Coordinates of C-alpha atoms in Angstrom, one line a residue:
X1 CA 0.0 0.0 0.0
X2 CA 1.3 3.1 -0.9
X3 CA 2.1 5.8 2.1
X4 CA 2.2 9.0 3.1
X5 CA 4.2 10.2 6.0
X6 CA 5.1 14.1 4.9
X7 CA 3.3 16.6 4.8
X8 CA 4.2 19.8 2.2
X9 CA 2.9 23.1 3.4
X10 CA 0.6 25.5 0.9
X11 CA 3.2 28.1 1.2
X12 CA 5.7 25.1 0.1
X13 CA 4.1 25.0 -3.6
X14 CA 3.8 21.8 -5.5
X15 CA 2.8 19.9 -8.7
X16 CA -0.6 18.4 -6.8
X17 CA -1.5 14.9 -8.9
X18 CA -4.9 14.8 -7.5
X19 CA -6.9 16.3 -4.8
X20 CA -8.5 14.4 -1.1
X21 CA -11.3 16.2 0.2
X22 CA -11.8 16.4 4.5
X23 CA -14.0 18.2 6.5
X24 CA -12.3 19.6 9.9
X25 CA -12.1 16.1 11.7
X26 CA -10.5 14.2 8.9
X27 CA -7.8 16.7 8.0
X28 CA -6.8 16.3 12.2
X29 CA -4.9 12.9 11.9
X30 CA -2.0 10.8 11.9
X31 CA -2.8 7.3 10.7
X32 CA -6.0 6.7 8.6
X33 CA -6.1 4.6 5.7
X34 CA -7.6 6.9 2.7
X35 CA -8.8 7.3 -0.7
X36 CA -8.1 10.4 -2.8
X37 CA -11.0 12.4 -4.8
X38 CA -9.7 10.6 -8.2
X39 CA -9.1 7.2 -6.2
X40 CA -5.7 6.8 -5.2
X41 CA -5.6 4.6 -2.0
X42 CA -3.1 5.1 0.6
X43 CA -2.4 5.3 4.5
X44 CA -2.1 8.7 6.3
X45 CA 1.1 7.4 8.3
X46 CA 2.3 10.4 10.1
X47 CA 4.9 10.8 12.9
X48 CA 2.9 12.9 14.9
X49 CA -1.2 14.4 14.4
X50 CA -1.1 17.7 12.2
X51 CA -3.6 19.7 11.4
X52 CA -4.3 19.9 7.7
X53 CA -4.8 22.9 5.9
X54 CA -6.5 23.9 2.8
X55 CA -4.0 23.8 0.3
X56 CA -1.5 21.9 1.8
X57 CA -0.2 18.4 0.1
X58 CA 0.6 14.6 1.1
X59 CA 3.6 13.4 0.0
X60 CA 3.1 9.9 -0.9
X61 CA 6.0 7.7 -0.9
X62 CA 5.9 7.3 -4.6
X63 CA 6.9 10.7 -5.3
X64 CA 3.0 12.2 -6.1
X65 CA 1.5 14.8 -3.7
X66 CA -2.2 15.0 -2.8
X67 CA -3.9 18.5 -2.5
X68 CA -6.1 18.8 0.6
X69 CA -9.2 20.3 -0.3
X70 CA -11.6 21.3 2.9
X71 CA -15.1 20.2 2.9
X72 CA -17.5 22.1 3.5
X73 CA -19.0 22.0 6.9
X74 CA -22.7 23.6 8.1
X75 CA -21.8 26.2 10.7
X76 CA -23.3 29.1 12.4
X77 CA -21.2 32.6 11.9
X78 CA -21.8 34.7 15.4
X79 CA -21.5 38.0 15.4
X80 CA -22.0 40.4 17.8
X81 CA -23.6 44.1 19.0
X82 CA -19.5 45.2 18.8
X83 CA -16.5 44.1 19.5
X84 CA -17.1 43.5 23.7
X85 CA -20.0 41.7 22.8
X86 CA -18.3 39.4 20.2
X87 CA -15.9 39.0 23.1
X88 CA -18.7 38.2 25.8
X89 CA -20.6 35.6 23.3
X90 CA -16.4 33.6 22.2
X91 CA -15.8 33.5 26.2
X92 CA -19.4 31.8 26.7
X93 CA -18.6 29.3 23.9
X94 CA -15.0 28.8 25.8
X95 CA -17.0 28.1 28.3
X96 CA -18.6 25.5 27.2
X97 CA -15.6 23.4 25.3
X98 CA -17.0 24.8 21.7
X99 CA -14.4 24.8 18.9
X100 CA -14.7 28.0 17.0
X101 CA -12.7 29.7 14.4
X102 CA -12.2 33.2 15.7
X103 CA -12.1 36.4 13.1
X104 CA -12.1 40.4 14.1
X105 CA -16.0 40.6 13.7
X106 CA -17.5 37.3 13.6
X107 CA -17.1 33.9 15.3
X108 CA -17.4 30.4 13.1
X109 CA -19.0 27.0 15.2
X110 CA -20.6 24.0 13.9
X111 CA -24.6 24.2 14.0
X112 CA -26.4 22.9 17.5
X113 CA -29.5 24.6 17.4
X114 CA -28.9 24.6 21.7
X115 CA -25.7 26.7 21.4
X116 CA -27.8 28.9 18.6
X117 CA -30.8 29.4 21.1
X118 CA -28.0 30.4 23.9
X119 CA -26.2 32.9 21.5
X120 CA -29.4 34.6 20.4
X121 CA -30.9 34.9 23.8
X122 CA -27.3 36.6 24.9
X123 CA -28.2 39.0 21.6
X124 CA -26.2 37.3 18.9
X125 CA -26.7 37.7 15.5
X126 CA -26.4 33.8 14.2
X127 CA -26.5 33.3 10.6
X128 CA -26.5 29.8 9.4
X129 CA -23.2 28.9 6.0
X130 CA -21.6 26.1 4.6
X131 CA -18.2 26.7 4.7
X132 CA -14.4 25.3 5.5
X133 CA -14.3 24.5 9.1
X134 CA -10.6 25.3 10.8
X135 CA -10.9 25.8 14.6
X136 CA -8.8 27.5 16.8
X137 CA -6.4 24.6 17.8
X138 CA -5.3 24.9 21.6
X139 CA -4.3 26.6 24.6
X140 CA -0.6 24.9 24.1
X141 CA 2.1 26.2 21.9
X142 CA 4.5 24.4 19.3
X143 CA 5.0 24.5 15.4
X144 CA 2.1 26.7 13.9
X145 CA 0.2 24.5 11.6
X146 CA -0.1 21.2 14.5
X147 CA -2.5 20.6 17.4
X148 CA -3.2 18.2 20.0
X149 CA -1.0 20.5 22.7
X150 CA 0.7 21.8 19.6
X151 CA -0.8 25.1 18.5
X152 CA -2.2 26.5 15.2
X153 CA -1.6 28.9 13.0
X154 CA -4.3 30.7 10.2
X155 CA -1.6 31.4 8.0
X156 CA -3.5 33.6 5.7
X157 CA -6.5 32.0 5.3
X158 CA -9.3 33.5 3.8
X159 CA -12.8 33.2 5.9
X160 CA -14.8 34.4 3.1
X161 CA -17.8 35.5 5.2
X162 CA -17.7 39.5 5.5
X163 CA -20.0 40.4 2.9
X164 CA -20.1 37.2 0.8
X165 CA -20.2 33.8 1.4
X166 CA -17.1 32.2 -0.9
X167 CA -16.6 29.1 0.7

């Protein structure tokens, strides 16, 4: 079976010979056996669990890389009154162990129509998107780009939600 054990960064750039698209929870792995969008099987087989981005490649052990491609997810954007508010309603989702991909004016979760009730009764604004899902990854620094303890980085990536919806 043919593996892959490196990972090549967006930034990076590279000759991709097919695409494998993950929603949030698939591209946070380190073993997984897999099967790219054109068919290519293979085993995920990485040292350590990394958090995929869009863009980024698999290096499979026969020389080919894979371009990840992030599903889209449904999610609620919050937004709030201004920018305390926005504060007020991210602590309360803290609170209650919710990952959420954090932007200057809005606030990205997966739908649960009981966190939705919660935000609007606190005087959220909750519109409901499909779009790429890539939470926050941890209180714990390391290497941007890895979780589990390790941190995360955003590296650039476009949310697509102020104004129009381009994911």
């Amino acid at each position: 079976m043919i593996h892959a054990r490196e990972v090549r960064t967006k930034a990076a750039g590279f000759e991709a010979a097919d695409t494998i698209t993950l929603d949030e929870s698939q591209r946070h792995r380190r073993r997984m056996a897999m099967v790219s969008d054109g068919g290519i099987a293979f085993l995920l087989d990485l040292p350590e669990t990394v958090r995929l981005g869009e863009g980024d490649g698999l290096l499979l052990d026969d020389g080919r890389v894979l371009r990840v491609v992030a599903r889209p997810e449904p999610l609620y954007v919050v937004r709030g009154q201004n920018a305390t508010h926005l504060l007020t309603l991210a602590w309360h989702l803290g609170n209650r162990h919710q990952a959420a991909q954090i932007f200057s004016d809005h606030v990205l979760i997966r739908r649960e129509p009981v966190l939705r009730s919660m935000l609007e009764g606190l005087g959220a604004l909750v519109e409901e998107i499909e779009a790429a899902f890539d939470p926050e990854g941890g209180a714990y620094g390391g290497p941007a780009g890895q979780v589990h303890g390790q941190g995360h980085s955003h590296g650039g990536h476009s949310h697509g939600v102020s104004g129009g919806h381009d994911h």
